[in-house]
Each structure stands twice: as C-alpha cells, then as structure tokens.
Coordinates of C-alpha atoms in Angstrom, one line a residue:
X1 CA 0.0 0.0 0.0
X2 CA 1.2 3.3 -1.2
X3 CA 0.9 6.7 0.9
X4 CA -1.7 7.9 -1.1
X5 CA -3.7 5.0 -1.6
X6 CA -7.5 5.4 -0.4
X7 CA -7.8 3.8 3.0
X8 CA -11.6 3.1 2.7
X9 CA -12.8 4.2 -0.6
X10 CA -16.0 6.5 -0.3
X11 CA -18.5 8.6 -2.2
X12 CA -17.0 11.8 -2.8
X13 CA -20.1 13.6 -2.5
X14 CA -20.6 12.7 1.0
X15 CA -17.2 15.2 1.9
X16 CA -19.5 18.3 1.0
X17 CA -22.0 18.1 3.5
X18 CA -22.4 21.8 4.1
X19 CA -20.2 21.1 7.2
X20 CA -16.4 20.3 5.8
X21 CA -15.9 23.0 3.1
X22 CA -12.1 22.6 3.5
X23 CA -9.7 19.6 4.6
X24 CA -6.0 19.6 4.5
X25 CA -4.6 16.0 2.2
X26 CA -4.3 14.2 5.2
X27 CA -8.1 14.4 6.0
X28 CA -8.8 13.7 2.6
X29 CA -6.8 10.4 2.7
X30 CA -8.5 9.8 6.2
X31 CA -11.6 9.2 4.2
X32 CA -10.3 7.7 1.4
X33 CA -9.9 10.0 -1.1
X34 CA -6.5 9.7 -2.6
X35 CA -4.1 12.5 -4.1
X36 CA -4.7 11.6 -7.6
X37 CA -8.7 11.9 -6.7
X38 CA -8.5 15.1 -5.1
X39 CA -6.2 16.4 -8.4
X40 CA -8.6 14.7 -10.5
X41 CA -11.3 17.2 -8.7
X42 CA -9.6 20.5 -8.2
X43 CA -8.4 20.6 -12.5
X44 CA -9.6 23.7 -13.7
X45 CA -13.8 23.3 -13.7
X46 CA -13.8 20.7 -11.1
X47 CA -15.8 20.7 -8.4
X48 CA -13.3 21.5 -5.5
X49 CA -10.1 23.9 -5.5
X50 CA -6.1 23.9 -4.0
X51 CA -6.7 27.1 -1.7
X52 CA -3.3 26.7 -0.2
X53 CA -0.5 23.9 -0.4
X54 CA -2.3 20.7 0.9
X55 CA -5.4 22.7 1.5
X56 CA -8.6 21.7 -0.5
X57 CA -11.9 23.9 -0.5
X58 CA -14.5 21.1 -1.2
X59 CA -16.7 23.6 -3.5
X60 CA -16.0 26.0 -6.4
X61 CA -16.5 29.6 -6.3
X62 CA -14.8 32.0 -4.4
X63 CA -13.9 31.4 -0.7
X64 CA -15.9 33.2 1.9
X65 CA -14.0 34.9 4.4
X66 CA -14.4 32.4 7.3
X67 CA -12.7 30.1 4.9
X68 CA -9.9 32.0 4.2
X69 CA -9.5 32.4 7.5
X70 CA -9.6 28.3 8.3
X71 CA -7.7 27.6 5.3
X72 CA -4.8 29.8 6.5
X73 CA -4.6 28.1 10.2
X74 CA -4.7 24.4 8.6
X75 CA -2.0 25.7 6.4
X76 CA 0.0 26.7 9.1
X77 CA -0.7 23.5 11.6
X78 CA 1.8 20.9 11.7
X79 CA 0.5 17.7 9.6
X80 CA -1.2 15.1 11.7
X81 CA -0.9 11.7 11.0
X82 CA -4.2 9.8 8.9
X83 CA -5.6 8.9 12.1
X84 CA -5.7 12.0 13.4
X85 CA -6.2 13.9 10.9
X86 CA -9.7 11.5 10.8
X87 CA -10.5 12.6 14.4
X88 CA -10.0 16.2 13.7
X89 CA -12.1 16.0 10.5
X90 CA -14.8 14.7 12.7
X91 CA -15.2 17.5 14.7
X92 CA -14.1 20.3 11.8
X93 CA -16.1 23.5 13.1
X94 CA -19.0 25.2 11.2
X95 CA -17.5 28.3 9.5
X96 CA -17.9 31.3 11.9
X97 CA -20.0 34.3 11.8
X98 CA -17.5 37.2 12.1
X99 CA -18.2 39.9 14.8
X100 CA -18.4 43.3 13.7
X101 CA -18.0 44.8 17.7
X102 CA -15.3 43.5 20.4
X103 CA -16.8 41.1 22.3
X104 CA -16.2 41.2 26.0
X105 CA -13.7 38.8 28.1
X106 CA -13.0 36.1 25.5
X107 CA -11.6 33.2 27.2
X108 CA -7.2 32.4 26.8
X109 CA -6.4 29.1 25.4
X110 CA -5.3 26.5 27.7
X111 CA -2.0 26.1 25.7
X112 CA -1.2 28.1 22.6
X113 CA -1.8 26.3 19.4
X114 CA 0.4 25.9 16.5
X115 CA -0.5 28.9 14.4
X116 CA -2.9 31.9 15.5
X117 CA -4.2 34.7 13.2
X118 CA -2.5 38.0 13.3
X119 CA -2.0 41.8 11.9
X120 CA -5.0 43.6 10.3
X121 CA -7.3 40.3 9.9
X122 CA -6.7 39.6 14.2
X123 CA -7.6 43.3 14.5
X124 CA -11.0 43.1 12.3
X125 CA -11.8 39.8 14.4
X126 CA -11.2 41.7 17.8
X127 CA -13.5 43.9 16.5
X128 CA -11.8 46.9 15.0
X129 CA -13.8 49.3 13.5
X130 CA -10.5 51.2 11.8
X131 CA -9.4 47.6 10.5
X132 CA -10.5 46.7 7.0
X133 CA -13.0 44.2 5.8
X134 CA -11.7 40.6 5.7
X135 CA -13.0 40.5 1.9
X136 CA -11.2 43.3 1.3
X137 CA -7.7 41.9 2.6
X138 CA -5.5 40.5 -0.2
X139 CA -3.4 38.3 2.8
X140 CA -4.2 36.6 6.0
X141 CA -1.2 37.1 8.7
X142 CA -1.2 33.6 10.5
X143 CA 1.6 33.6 13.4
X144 CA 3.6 30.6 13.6
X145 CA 6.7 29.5 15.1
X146 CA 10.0 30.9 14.1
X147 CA 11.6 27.2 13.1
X148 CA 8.7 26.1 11.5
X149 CA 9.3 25.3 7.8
X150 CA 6.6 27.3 5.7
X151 CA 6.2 30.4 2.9
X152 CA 3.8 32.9 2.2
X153 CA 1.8 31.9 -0.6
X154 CA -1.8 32.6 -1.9
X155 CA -3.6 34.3 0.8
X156 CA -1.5 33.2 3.7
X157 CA 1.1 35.4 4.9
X158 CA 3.6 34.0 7.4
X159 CA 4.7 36.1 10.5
X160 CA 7.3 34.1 12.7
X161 CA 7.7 35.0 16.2
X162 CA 10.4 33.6 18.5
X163 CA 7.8 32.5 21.1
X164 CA 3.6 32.1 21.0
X165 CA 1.7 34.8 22.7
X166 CA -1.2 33.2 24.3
X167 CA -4.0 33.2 22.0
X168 CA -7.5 34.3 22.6
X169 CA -10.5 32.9 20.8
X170 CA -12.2 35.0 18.5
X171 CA -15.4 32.9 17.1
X172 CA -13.6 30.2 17.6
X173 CA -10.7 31.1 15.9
X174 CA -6.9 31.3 17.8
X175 CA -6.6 35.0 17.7
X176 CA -3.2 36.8 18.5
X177 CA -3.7 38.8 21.4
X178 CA -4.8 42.9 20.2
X179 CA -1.0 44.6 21.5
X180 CA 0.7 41.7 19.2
X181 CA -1.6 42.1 16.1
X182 CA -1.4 45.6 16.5
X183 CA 2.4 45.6 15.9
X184 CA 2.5 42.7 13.0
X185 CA -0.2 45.1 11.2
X186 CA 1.6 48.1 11.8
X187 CA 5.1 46.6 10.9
X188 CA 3.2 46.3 6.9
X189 CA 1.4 48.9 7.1
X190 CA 3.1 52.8 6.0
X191 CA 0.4 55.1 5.7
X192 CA 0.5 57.5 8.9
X193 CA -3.3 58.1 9.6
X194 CA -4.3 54.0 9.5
X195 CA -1.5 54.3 11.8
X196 CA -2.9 56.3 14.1
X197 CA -6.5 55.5 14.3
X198 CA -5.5 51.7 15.2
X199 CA -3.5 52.3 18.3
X200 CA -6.1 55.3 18.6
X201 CA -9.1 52.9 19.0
X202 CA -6.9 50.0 20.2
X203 CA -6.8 52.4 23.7
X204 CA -10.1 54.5 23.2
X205 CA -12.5 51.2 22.9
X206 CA -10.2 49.5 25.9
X207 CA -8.9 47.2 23.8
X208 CA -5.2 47.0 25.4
X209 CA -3.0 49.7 27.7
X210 CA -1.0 51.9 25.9
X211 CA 2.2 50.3 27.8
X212 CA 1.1 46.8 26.3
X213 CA 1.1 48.2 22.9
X214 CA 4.4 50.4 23.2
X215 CA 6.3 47.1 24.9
X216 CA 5.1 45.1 21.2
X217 CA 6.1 47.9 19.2
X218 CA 9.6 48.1 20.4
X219 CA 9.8 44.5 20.4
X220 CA 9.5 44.4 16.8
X221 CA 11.4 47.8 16.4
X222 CA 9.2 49.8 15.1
X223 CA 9.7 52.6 17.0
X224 CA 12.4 54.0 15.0
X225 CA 10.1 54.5 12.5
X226 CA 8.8 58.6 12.3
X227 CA 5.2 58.1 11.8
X228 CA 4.8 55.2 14.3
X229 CA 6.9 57.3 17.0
X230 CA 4.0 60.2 16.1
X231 CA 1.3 57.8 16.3
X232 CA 2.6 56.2 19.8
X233 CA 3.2 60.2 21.2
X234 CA -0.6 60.3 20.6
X235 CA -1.6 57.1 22.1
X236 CA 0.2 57.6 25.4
X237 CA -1.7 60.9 25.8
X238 CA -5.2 59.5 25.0
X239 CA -4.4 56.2 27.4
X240 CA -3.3 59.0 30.2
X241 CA -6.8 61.3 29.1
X242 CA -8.8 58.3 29.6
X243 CA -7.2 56.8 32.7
X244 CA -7.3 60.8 34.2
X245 CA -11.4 60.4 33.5
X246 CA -11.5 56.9 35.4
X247 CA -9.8 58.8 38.2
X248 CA -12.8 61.3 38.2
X249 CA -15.1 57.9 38.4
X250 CA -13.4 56.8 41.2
X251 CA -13.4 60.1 43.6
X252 CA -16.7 60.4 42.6
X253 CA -18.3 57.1 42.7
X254 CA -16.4 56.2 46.0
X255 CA -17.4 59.1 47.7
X256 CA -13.7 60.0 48.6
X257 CA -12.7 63.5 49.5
X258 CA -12.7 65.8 46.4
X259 CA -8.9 66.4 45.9
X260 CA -7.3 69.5 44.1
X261 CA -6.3 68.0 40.8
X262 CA -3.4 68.7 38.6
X263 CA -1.3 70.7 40.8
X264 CA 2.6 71.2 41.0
X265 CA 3.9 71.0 44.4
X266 CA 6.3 73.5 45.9
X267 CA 8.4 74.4 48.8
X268 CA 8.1 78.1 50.1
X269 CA 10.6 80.2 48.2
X270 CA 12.4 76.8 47.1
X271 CA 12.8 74.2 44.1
X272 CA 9.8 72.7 42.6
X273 CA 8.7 69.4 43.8
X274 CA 7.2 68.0 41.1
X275 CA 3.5 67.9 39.4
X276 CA 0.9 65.2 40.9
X277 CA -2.5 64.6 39.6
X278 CA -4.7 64.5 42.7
X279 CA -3.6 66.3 46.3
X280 CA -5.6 66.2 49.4
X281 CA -3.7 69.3 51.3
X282 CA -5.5 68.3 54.8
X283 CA -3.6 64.8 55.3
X284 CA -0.8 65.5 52.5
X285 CA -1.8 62.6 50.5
X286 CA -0.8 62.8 46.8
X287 CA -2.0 60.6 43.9
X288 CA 0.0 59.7 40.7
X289 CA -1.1 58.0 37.6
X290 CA 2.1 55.3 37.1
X291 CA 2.0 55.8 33.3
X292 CA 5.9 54.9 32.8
X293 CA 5.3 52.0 31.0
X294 CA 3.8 54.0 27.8
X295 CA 6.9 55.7 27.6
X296 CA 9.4 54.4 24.7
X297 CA 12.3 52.2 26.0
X298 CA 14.7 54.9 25.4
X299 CA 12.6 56.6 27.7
X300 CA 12.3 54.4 30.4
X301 CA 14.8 54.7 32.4
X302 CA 15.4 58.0 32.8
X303 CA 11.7 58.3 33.4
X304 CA 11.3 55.7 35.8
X305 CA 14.7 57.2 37.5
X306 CA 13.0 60.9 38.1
X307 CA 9.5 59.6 39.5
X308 CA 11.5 57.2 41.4
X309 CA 13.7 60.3 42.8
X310 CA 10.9 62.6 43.2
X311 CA 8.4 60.7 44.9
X312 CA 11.3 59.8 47.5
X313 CA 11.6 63.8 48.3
X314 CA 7.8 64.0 48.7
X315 CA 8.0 60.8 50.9
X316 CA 10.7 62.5 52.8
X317 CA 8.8 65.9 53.4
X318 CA 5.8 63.8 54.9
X319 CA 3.7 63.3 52.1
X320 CA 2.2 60.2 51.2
X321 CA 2.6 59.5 47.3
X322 CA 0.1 56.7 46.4
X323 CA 0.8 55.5 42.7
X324 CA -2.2 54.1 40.8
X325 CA -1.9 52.2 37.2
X326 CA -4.6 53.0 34.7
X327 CA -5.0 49.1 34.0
X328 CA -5.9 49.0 37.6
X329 CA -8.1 51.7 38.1
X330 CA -10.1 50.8 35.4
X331 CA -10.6 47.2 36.3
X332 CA -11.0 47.3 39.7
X333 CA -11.6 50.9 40.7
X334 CA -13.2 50.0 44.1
X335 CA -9.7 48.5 45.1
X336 CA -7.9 51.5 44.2
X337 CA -10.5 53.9 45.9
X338 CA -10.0 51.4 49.7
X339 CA -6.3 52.3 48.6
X340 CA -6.5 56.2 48.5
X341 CA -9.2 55.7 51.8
X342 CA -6.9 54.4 53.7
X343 CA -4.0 56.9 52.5
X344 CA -6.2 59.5 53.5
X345 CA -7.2 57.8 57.5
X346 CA -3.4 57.2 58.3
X347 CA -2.8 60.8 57.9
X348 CA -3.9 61.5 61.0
X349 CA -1.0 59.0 62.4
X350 CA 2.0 60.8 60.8
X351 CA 4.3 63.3 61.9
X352 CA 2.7 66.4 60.3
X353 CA 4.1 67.4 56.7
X354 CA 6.3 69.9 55.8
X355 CA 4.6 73.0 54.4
X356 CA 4.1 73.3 50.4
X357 CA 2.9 75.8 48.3
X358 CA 0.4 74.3 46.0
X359 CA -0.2 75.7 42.3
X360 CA -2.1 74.8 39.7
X361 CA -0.3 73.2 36.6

C-alpha cells in the first residue's frame, strides 16, 4: 500500500455536506480520497479547489472569508498523522460568523496552538472598527513559530515569532492577542493616519493599555520609525486622558474626599517638587497615575529614575505618594478607591508634613 492509496474508498459527495468546506490532504486520505482523486477534482472546472498547499476547499467559487480564515490556520498546523487527521475532520467546526464589535472577556487558550491569526485580519476579528474588511484583505497574517518550515503563498502570509503569545479565541478562531496584532499590522502597514486611528481605538474602545502596545512595538522595532513614533506620542496621551477620567469615576463614585487635581507642588521660596494629579492638602496625600510604561524604552529609564527620585523627596517631606496604574483603576476601581481611603485615615498618624505651596499646573 502506497501513501496515497485510499484507505476506505467512499463517495465523494458525501465530503460536501455543508459542514467540511475545506480539509488539508491528510483528512482527505483519512476518508479515502486519494491525491490523484482530489487532483482529479480541483483541475480547472472541477468541483473543489487547491486554496493553499495541501489545502482543498470542497466547492468551487470563491472562498468566503471564514474560509480563508480556516484555510490559513490548517496551512499553518503541523501535519497530523491519517488517524488523526480522521478525528480532527470529525469535529471540523462550522464556518464562523465574524463579529463586527469586540466582544467582551473572550476566554485564553489552555495552551497556545500551532498557528494563531494576526495583523489587520486579528484586528477586524477583535473587533476593530479602523481595520478593513476581511473580503477586502488580499493576505491573511497567520503567526507561527520561528523554526517552522513554511512560505507565504496565496492568501496566507507567514509572521514568525520567537515565542507564541497566548491566543484568545475570536469565534472560535486562535486569535493573536490585540497589543501583538497591533504591531504585525503596523510593521506592513506605511500610511501614517491607518496608523494612528489603530492604536487610537486599540486604547479608546479598551482594547489593550497603551504600555502593552508600546512594549510590542519596540519588540518588533518599530519605533524608529517617524510616523509610528508620532502615532505612539498620541496614544500615550489618549491612554493618560482616559485613565485621568476613570480617576474622576473613582473620587466620585467612592465618595472620597474631592482632591485638588493637577497641581505642582512647591516648597516656600524653594525648588519645585514635582507635578501630581490629585492632592488632598489636609492629610498630605498625593495621587499619581504610574503611566511609565507607555513611555518608549529609550525613555524608560530615565523616566522611571525621576518619578523614582521625586516621589522619595515628597516621601521624605511627609507626604504620602500613592501611585495608581490606569489598568488598575479601570478594572477594579473599588480597590484603588480602599487604597486612597486608607492613605487618607493614616494621615492622622503621621508626623505632620512639611509646608508646600500648591499651584495649579
């Protein structure tokens, strides 16, 4: 017996039941349909098509986009031996319905699979309303393993990563988490404004935290480039706009003393102490938004090195510096609020704070 002799010959007809529109040539031999058979069907006029290497759409006509996107992943999964390529076929999903709006909380994978998709395509699946169409994309970024032997051909573009991200499921579909589809979209992309309304809206519709996106971008290096260094200048000062407004939630909605906000601090007739974004001047209690990690790498050092620096001074002088982390204090904002609360009762166990002249900013 020969590798691609049928191992039970069947029907053909019975493969397009309206459930399996595409098998890879390992399912196909699972049920008996050898390589010479499926040729026989995919020449020119026949009934079924070669989508990809070793990947057969069971129906001619164009693909829909749900099979595009299936036919990339089995393209990119590592070839399963006949048996299980037969248990697999068994349980081959329905094609998906593809959201147009983020859904909320999708569930991680248990382990990450062999191949997830990525770049604009991920983005449109997460719900991007700045991402194109999936009709309208000529390629399909699948991420796969950096040793894994495969090309780019038809619609499957291959992006090769040193390590998995943990995938999310999108419809049933291994997605690439939105900070690392961000970056494998941007790295193709060179027009300035799709640029900027992706990691605009990846932040505005709280899709990811600016820091998660800026640590992907310098991953891949990107940030050398002019018009994604514009685009991220713009993203950390929408992330720090929107976590400034969940601040204003949480004094509000936790009934927490109303603070002056946005003040620089000052000693009498001496050096400047810094800016903080909420002071309570009673029990010297000063809030800071920790936004260091939306700053470029370059950055980050010298950044984290000054807040580091100035928040010891402040300590020093008696006032309490309580950093919060927008990721936080949108998540859990009732945490951070028994944080500040309990900032704010201590005072009244302290040493009393050296005098400051407070100023608006």
């Amino acid at each position: 017996m020969t590798h691609d002799t049928p191992l039970s010959p069947r029907p053909l007809h019975h493969l397009a039941d309206g459930r399996r529109r595409l098998m890879t040539a390992a399912q196909l031999r699972a049920h008996g349909i050898s390589a010479a058979e499926a040729n026989e069907q995919c020449r020119p006029g026949g009934p079924w098509q070669q989508l990809l290497p070793n990947v057969v759409l069971l129906h001619a006509g164009p693909p829909t986009s749900e099979e595009r996107l299936h036919a990339v992943l089995l393209y990119a999964a590592r070839e399963r031996t006949p048996a299980a390529a037969s248990a697999v076929t068994s349980a081959v999903p329905s094609p998906v319905s593809v959201p147009r709006q983020p859904g909320g909380g999708q569930p991680s994978l248990p382990a990450s699979p062999e191949a997830m998709i990525t770049g604009l395509a991920a983005l449109t699946l997460h719900g991007f309303s700045a991402a194109p169409p999936l009709p309208s994309l000529a390629a399909i970024d699948v991420l796969v393993p950096r040793l894994r032997r495969l090309r780019s051909t038809g619609c499957a573009r291959i992006v090769r990563t040193a390590a998995l991200p943990t995938a999310v499921r999108v419809t049933g579909l291994p997605v690439a988490p939105v900070a690392r589809a961000l970056a494998d979209a941007v790295a193709e992309l060179t027009d300035p404004g799709v640029v900027h309304r992706l990691l605009t809206e990846a932040v505005r519709a709280g899709h990811c935290e600016p820091a998660a996106v800026v640590r992907e971008l310098n991953r891949a290096r990107l940030l050398g480039r002019p018009h994604v260094v514009d685009a991220v200048d713009s993203l950390v000062a929408e992330g720090r706009a929107l976590a400034e407004q969940h601040l204003y939630r949480m004094v509000r909605e936790h009934a927490l003393p109303e603070p002056v906000w946005n003040v620089d601090l000052r000693l009498p007739g001496g050096p400047h102490l810094g800016g903080v974004d909420a002071f309570w001047p009673e029990q010297a209690v000063a809030l800071e938004l920790d936004t260091r990690g939306a700053h470029r790498r370059s950055e980050d050092d010298a950044v984290r090195a000054e807040q580091a620096r100035r928040r010891e001074h402040l300590e020093r002088l008696g006032i309490t510096v309580v950093p919060l982390v927008p990721r936080r204090l949108r998540e859990s904002p009732e945490h951070q609020a028994a944080v500040v609360r309990t900032a704010l009762m201590a005072a009244g166990d302290r040493e009393p704070a050296a005098y400051v002249v407070v100023l608006p900013r």
